[in-house]
Each structure stands twice: as structure tokens, then as C-alpha cells.
mmCIF file of N, CA and C in Angstrom:
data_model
loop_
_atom_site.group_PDB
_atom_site.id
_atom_site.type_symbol
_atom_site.label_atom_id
_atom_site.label_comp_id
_atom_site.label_asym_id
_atom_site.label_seq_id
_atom_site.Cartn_x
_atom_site.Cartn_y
_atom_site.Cartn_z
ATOM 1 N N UNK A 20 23.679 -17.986 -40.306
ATOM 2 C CA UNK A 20 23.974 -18.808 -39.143
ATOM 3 C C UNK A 20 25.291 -19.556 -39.319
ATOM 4 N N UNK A 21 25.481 -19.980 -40.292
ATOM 5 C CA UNK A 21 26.649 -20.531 -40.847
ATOM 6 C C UNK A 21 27.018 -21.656 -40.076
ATOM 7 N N UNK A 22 27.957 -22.608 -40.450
ATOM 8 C CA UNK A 22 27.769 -24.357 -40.223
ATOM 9 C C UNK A 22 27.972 -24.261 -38.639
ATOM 10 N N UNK A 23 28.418 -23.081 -37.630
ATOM 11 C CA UNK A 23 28.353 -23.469 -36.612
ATOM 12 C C UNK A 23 27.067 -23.578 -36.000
ATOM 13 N N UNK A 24 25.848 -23.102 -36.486
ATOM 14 C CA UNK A 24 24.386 -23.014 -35.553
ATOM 15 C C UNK A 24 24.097 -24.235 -36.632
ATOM 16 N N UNK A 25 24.788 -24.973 -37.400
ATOM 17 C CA UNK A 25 24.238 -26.086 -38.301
ATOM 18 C C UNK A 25 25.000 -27.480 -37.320
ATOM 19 N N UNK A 26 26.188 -27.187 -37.163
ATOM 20 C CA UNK A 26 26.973 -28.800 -36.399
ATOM 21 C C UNK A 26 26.995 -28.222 -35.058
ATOM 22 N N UNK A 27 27.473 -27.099 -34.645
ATOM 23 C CA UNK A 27 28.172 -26.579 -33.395
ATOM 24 C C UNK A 27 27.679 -27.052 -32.408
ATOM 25 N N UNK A 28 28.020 -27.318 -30.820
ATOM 26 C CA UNK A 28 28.202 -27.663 -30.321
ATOM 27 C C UNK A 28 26.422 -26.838 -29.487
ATOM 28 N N UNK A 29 25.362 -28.260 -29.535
ATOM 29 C CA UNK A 29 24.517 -27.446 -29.316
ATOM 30 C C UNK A 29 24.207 -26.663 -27.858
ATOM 31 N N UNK A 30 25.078 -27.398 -27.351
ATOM 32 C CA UNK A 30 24.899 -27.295 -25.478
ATOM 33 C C UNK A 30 25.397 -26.353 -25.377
ATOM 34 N N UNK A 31 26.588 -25.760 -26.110
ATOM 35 C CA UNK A 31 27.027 -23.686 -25.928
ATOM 36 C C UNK A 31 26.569 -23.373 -26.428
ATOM 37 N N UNK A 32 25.278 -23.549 -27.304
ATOM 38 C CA UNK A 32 24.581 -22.347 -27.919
ATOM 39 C C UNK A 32 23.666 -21.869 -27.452
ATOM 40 N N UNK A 33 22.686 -23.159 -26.369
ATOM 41 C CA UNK A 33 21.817 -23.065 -25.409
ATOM 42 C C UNK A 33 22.465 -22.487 -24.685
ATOM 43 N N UNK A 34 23.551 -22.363 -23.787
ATOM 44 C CA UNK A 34 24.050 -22.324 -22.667
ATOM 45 C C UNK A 34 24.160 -20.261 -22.709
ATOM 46 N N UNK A 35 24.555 -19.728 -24.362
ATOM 47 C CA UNK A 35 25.091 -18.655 -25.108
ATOM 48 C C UNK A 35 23.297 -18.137 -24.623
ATOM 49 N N UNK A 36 22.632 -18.805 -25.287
ATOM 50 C CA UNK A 36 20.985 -18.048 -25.413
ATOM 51 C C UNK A 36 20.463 -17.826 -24.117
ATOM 52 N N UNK A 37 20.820 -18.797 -22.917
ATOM 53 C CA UNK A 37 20.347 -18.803 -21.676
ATOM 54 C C UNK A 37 21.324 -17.689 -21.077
ATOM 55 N N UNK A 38 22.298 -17.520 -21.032
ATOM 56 C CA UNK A 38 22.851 -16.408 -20.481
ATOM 57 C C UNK A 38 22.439 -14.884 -21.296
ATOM 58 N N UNK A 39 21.833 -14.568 -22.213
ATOM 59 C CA UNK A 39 21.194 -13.472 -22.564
ATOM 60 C C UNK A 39 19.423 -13.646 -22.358
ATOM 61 N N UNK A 40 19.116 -14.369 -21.265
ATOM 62 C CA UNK A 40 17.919 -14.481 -20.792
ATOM 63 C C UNK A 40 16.815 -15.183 -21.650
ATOM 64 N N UNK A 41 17.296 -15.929 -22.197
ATOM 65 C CA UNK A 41 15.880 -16.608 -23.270
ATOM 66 C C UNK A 41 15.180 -16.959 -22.505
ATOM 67 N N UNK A 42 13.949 -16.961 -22.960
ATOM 68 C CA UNK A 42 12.807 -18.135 -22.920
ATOM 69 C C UNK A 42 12.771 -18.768 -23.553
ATOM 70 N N UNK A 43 12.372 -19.969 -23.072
ATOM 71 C CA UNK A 43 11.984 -21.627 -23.352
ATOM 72 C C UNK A 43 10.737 -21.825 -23.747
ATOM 73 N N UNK A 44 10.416 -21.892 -25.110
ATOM 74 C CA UNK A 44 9.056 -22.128 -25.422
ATOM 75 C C UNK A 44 8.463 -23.348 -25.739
ATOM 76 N N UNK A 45 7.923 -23.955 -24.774
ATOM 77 C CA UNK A 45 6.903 -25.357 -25.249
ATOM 78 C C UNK A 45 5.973 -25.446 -26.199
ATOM 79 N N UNK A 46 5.701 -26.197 -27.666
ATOM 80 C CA UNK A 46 5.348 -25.999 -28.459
ATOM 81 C C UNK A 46 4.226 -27.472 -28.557
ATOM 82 N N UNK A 47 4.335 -28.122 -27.043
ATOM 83 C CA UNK A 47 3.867 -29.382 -27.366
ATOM 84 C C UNK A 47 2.356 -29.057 -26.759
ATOM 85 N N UNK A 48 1.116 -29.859 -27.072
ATOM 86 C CA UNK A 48 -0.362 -29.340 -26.594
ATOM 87 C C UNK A 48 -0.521 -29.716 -25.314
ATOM 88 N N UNK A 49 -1.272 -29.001 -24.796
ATOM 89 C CA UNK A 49 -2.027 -28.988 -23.595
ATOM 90 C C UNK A 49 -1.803 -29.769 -22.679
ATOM 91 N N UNK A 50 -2.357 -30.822 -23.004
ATOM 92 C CA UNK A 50 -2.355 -32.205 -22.310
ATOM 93 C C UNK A 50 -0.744 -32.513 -22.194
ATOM 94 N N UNK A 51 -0.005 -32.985 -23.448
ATOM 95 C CA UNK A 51 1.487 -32.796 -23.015
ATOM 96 C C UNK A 51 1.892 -32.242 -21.809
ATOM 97 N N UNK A 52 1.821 -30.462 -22.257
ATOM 98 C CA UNK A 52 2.477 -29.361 -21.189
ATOM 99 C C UNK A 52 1.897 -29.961 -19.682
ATOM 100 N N UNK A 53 0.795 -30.377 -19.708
ATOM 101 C CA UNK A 53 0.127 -30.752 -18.028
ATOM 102 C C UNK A 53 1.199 -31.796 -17.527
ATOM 103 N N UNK A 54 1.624 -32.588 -18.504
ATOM 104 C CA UNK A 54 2.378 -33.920 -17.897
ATOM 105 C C UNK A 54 3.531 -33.541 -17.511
ATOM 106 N N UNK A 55 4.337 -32.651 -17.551
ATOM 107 C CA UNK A 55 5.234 -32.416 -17.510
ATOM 108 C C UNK A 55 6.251 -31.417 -18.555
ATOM 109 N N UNK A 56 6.565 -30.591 -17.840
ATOM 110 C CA UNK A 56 7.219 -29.477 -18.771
ATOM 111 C C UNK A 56 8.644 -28.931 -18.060
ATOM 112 N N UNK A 57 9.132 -28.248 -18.424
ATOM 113 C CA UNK A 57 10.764 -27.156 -17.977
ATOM 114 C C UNK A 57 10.294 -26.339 -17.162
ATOM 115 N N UNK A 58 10.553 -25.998 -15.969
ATOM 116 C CA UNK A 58 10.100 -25.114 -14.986
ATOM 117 C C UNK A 58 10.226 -23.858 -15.498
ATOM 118 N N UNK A 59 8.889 -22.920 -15.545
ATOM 119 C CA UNK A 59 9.446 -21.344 -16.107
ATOM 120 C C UNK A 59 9.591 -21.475 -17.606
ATOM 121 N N UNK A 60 9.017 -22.544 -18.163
ATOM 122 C CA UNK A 60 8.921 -22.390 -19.914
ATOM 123 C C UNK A 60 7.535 -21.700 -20.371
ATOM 124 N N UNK A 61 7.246 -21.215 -21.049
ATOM 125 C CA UNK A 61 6.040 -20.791 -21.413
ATOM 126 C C UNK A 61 5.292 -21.730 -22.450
ATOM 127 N N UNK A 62 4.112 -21.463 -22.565
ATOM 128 C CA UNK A 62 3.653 -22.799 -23.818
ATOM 129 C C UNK A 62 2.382 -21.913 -24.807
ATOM 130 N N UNK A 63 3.111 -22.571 -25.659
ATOM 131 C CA UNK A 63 2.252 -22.174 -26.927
ATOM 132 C C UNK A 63 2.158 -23.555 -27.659
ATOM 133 N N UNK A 64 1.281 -23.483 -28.272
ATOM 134 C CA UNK A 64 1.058 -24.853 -28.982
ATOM 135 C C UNK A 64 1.636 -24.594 -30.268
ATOM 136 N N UNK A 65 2.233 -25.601 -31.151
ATOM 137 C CA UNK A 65 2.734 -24.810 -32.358
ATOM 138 C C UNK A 65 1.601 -24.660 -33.419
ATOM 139 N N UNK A 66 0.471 -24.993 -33.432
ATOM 140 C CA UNK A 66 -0.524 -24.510 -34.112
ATOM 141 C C UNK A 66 -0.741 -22.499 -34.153
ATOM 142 N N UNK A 67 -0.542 -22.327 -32.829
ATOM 143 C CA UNK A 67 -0.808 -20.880 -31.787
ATOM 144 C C UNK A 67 0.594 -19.990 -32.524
ATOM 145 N N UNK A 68 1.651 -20.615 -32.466
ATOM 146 C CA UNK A 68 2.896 -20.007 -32.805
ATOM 147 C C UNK A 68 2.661 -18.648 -33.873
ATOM 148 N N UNK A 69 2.438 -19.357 -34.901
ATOM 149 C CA UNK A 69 2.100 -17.972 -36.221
ATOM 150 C C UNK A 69 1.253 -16.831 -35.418
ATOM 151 N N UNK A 70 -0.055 -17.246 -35.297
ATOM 152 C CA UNK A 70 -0.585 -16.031 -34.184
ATOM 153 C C UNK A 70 -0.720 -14.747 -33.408
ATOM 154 N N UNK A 71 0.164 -15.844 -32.703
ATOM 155 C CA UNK A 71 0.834 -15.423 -31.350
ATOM 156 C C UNK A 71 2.403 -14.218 -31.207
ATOM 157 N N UNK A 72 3.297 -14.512 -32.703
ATOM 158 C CA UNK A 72 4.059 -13.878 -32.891
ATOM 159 C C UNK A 72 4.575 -12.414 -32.613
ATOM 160 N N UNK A 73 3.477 -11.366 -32.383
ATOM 161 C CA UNK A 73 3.608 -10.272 -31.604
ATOM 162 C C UNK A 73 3.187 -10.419 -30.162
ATOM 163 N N UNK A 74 3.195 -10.880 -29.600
ATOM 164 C CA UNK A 74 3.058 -11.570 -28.275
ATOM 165 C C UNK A 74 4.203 -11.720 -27.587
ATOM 166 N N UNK A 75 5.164 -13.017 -28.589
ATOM 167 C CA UNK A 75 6.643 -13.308 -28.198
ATOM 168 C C UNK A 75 7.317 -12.292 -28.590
ATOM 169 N N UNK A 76 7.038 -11.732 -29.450
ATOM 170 C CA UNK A 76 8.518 -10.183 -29.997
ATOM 171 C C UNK A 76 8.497 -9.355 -28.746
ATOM 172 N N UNK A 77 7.136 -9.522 -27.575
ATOM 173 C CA UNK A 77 7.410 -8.480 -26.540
ATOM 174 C C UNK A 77 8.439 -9.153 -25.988
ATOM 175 N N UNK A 78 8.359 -9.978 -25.680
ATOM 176 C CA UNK A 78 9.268 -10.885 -24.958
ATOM 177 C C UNK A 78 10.734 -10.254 -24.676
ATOM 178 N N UNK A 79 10.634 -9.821 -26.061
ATOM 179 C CA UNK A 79 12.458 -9.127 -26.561
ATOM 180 C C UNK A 79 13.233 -9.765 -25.519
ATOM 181 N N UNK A 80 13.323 -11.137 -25.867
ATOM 182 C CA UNK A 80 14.010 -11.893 -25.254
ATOM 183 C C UNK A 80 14.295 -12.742 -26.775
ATOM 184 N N UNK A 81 15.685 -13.854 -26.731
ATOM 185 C CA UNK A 81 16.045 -14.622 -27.573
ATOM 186 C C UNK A 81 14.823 -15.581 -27.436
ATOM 187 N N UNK A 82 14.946 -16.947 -28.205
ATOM 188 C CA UNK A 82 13.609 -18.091 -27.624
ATOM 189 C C UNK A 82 14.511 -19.581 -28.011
ATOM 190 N N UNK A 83 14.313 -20.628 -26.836
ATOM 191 C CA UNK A 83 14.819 -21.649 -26.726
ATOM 192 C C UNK A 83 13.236 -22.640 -27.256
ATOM 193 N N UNK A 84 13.200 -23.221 -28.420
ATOM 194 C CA UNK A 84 11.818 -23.614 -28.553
ATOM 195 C C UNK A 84 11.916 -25.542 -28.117
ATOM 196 N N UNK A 85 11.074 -26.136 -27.865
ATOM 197 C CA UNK A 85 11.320 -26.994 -27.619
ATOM 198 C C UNK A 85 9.371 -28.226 -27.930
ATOM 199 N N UNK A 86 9.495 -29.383 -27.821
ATOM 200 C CA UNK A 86 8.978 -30.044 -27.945
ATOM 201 C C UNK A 86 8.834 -31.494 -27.334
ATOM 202 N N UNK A 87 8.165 -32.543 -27.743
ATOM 203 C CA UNK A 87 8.256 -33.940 -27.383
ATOM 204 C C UNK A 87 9.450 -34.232 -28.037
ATOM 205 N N UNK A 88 10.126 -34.189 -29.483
ATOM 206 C CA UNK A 88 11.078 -34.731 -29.463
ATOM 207 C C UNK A 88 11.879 -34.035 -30.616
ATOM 208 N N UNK A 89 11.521 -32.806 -30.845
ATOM 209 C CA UNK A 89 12.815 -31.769 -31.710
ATOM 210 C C UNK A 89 12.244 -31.128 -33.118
ATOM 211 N N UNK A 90 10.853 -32.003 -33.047
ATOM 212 C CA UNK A 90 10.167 -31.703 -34.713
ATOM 213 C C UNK A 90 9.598 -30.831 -35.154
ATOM 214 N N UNK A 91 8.584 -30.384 -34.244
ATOM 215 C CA UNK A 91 7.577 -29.399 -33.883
ATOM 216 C C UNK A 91 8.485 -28.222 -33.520
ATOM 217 N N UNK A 92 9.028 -28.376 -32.450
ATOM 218 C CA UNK A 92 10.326 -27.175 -32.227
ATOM 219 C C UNK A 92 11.000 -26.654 -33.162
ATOM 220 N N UNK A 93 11.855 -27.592 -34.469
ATOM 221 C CA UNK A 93 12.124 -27.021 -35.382
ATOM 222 C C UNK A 93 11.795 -26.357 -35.807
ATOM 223 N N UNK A 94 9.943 -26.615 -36.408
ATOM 224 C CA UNK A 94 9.051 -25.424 -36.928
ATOM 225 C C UNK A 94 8.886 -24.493 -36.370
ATOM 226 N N UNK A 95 8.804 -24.371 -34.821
ATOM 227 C CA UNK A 95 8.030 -23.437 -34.346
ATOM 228 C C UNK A 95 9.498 -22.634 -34.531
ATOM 229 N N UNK A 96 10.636 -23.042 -34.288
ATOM 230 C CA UNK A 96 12.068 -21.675 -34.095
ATOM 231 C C UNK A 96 12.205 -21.146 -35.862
ATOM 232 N N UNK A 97 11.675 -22.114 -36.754
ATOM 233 C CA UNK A 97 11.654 -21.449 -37.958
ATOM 234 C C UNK A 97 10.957 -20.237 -38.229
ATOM 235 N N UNK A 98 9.484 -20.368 -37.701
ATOM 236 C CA UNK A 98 8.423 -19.348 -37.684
ATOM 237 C C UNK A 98 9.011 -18.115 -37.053
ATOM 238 N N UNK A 99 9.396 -18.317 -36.016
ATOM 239 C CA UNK A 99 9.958 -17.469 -35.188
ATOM 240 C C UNK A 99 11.172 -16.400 -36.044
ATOM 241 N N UNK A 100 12.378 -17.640 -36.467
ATOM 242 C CA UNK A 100 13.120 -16.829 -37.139
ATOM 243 C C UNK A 100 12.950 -16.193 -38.381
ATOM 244 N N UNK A 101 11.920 -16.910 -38.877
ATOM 245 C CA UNK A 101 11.268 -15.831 -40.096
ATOM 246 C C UNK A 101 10.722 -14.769 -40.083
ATOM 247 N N UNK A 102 10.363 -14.416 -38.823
ATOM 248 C CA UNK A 102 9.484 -12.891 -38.358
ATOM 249 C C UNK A 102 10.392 -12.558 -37.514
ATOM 250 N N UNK A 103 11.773 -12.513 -37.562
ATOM 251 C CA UNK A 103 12.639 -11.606 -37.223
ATOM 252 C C UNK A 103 12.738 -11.749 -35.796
ATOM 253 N N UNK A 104 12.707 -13.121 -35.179
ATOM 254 C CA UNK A 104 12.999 -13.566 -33.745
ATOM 255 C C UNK A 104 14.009 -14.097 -33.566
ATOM 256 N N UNK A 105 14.961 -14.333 -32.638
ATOM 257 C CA UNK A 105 16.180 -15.113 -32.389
ATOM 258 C C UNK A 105 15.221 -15.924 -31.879
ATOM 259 N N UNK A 106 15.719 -17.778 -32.724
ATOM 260 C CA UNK A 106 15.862 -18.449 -32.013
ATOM 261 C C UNK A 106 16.310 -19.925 -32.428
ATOM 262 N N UNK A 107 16.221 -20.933 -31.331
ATOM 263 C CA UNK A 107 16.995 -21.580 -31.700
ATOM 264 C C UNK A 107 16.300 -23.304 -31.664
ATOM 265 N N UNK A 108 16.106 -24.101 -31.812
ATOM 266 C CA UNK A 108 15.403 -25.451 -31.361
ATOM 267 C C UNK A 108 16.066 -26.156 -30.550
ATOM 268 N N UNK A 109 15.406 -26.192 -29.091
ATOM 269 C CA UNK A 109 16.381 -26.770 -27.989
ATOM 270 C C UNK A 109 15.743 -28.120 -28.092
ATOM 271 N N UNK A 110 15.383 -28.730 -29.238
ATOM 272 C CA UNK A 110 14.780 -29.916 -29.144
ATOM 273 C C UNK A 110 13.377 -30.687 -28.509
ATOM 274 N N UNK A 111 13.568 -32.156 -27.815
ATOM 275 C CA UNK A 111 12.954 -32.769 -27.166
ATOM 276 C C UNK A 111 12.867 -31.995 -25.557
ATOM 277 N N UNK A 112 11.780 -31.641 -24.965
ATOM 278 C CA UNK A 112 11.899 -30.992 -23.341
ATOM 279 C C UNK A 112 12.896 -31.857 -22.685
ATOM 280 N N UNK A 113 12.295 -32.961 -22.052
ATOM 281 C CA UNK A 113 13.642 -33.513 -21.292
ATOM 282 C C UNK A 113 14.960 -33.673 -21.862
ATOM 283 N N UNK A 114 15.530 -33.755 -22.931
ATOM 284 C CA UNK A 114 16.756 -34.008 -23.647
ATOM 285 C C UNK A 114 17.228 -32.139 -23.163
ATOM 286 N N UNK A 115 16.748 -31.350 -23.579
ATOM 287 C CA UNK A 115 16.570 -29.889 -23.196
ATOM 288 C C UNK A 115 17.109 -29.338 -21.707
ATOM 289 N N UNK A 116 15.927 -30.087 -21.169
ATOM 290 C CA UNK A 116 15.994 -29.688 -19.413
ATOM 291 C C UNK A 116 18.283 -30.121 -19.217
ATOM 292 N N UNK A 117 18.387 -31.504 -19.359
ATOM 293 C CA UNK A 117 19.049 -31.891 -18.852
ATOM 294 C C UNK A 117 20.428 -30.726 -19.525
ATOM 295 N N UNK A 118 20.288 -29.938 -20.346
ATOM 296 C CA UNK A 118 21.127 -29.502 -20.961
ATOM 297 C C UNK A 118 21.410 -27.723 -20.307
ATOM 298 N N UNK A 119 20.016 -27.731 -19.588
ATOM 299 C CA UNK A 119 20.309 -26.150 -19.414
ATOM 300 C C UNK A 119 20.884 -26.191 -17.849
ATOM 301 N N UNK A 120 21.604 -25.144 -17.924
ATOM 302 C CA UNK A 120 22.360 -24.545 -16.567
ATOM 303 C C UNK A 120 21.521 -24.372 -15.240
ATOM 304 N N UNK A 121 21.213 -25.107 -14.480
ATOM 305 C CA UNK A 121 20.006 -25.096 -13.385
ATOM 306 C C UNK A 121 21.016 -24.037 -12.327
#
């Protein structure tokens, strides 16, 4: 990934993943996702994530993972990128929303 997916500028990298069609994966539970979520995100709980992993590879889409506030997301885009998924931690949902290209 090298120091640019480490400092780089995270809003073109989202902006890079959303123009090759990612999905946005909500990683926060249930109750969370009910309160409010990214229109058109999908949700997995990050418990579900490991799992679920041939599920999202259909996807064969990149994955924008996201959370309440960047933590959980981390893990879940780790899992992801360890089983040979692009992806990336778009953080906190609303910090997220406000960042993607509507």
C-alpha cells in the first residue's frame, strides 16, 4: 500500500474506490444500522464479517468499510484485505457519508 494508503489524502482514495463501484459496508449492529446508515450501504455486523467473506468476494466489487467511528471498520477492511479483498476503512458513517460523491 505504501505511505500513500497510510497518510494520502483519504477523500481521493474514497472518491478512486467509488468510481470503480465499491460498496460501502456497515459493520456497526443492528440497532445502530436501524438509526441511521449511508443510503445503498450494505450491513454486516463485524462479528458476521469473517463468515460472510465468500458472500462479499461475489460482490467483485472493491469495499468502502465503515462504522460508528473508524474502529470496527478498521478491522472489518483488515479481514477483508487478508482474504484477498480490496479494501479500504472509510471510517465513522457520517464522517464517510459527507465525504462521498452524492
Amino acid at each position: 500500500m505504501g505511505l500513500f494508503g497510510l497518510f494520502g489524502n483519504k477523500k481521493k482514495k474514497i472518491a478512486d474506490f467509488q468510481n470503480r463501484g465499491a460498496i460501502i459496508l456497515d459493520v456497526r449492529t443492528k440497532g445502530e444500522y436501524n438509526n441511521g446508515a449511508i443510503p445503498g450501504s450494505k450491513h454486516i455486523p463485524l462479528q458476521q464479517v469473517s463468515v460472510r467473506i465468500a458472500d462479499i468476494k461475489k460482490w467483485n466489487k472493491p469495499v468502502i468499510t465503515c462504522c460508528a467511528s473508524g474502529v470496527r471498520s478498521g478491522s472489518a477492511a483488515s479481514i477483508l484485505r487478508a482474504n484477498g479483498i480490496e479494501a479500504i476503512n472509510g471510517g465513522g458513517w457520517a464522517s464517510l457519508y459527507k465525504k462521498l460523491e452524492h
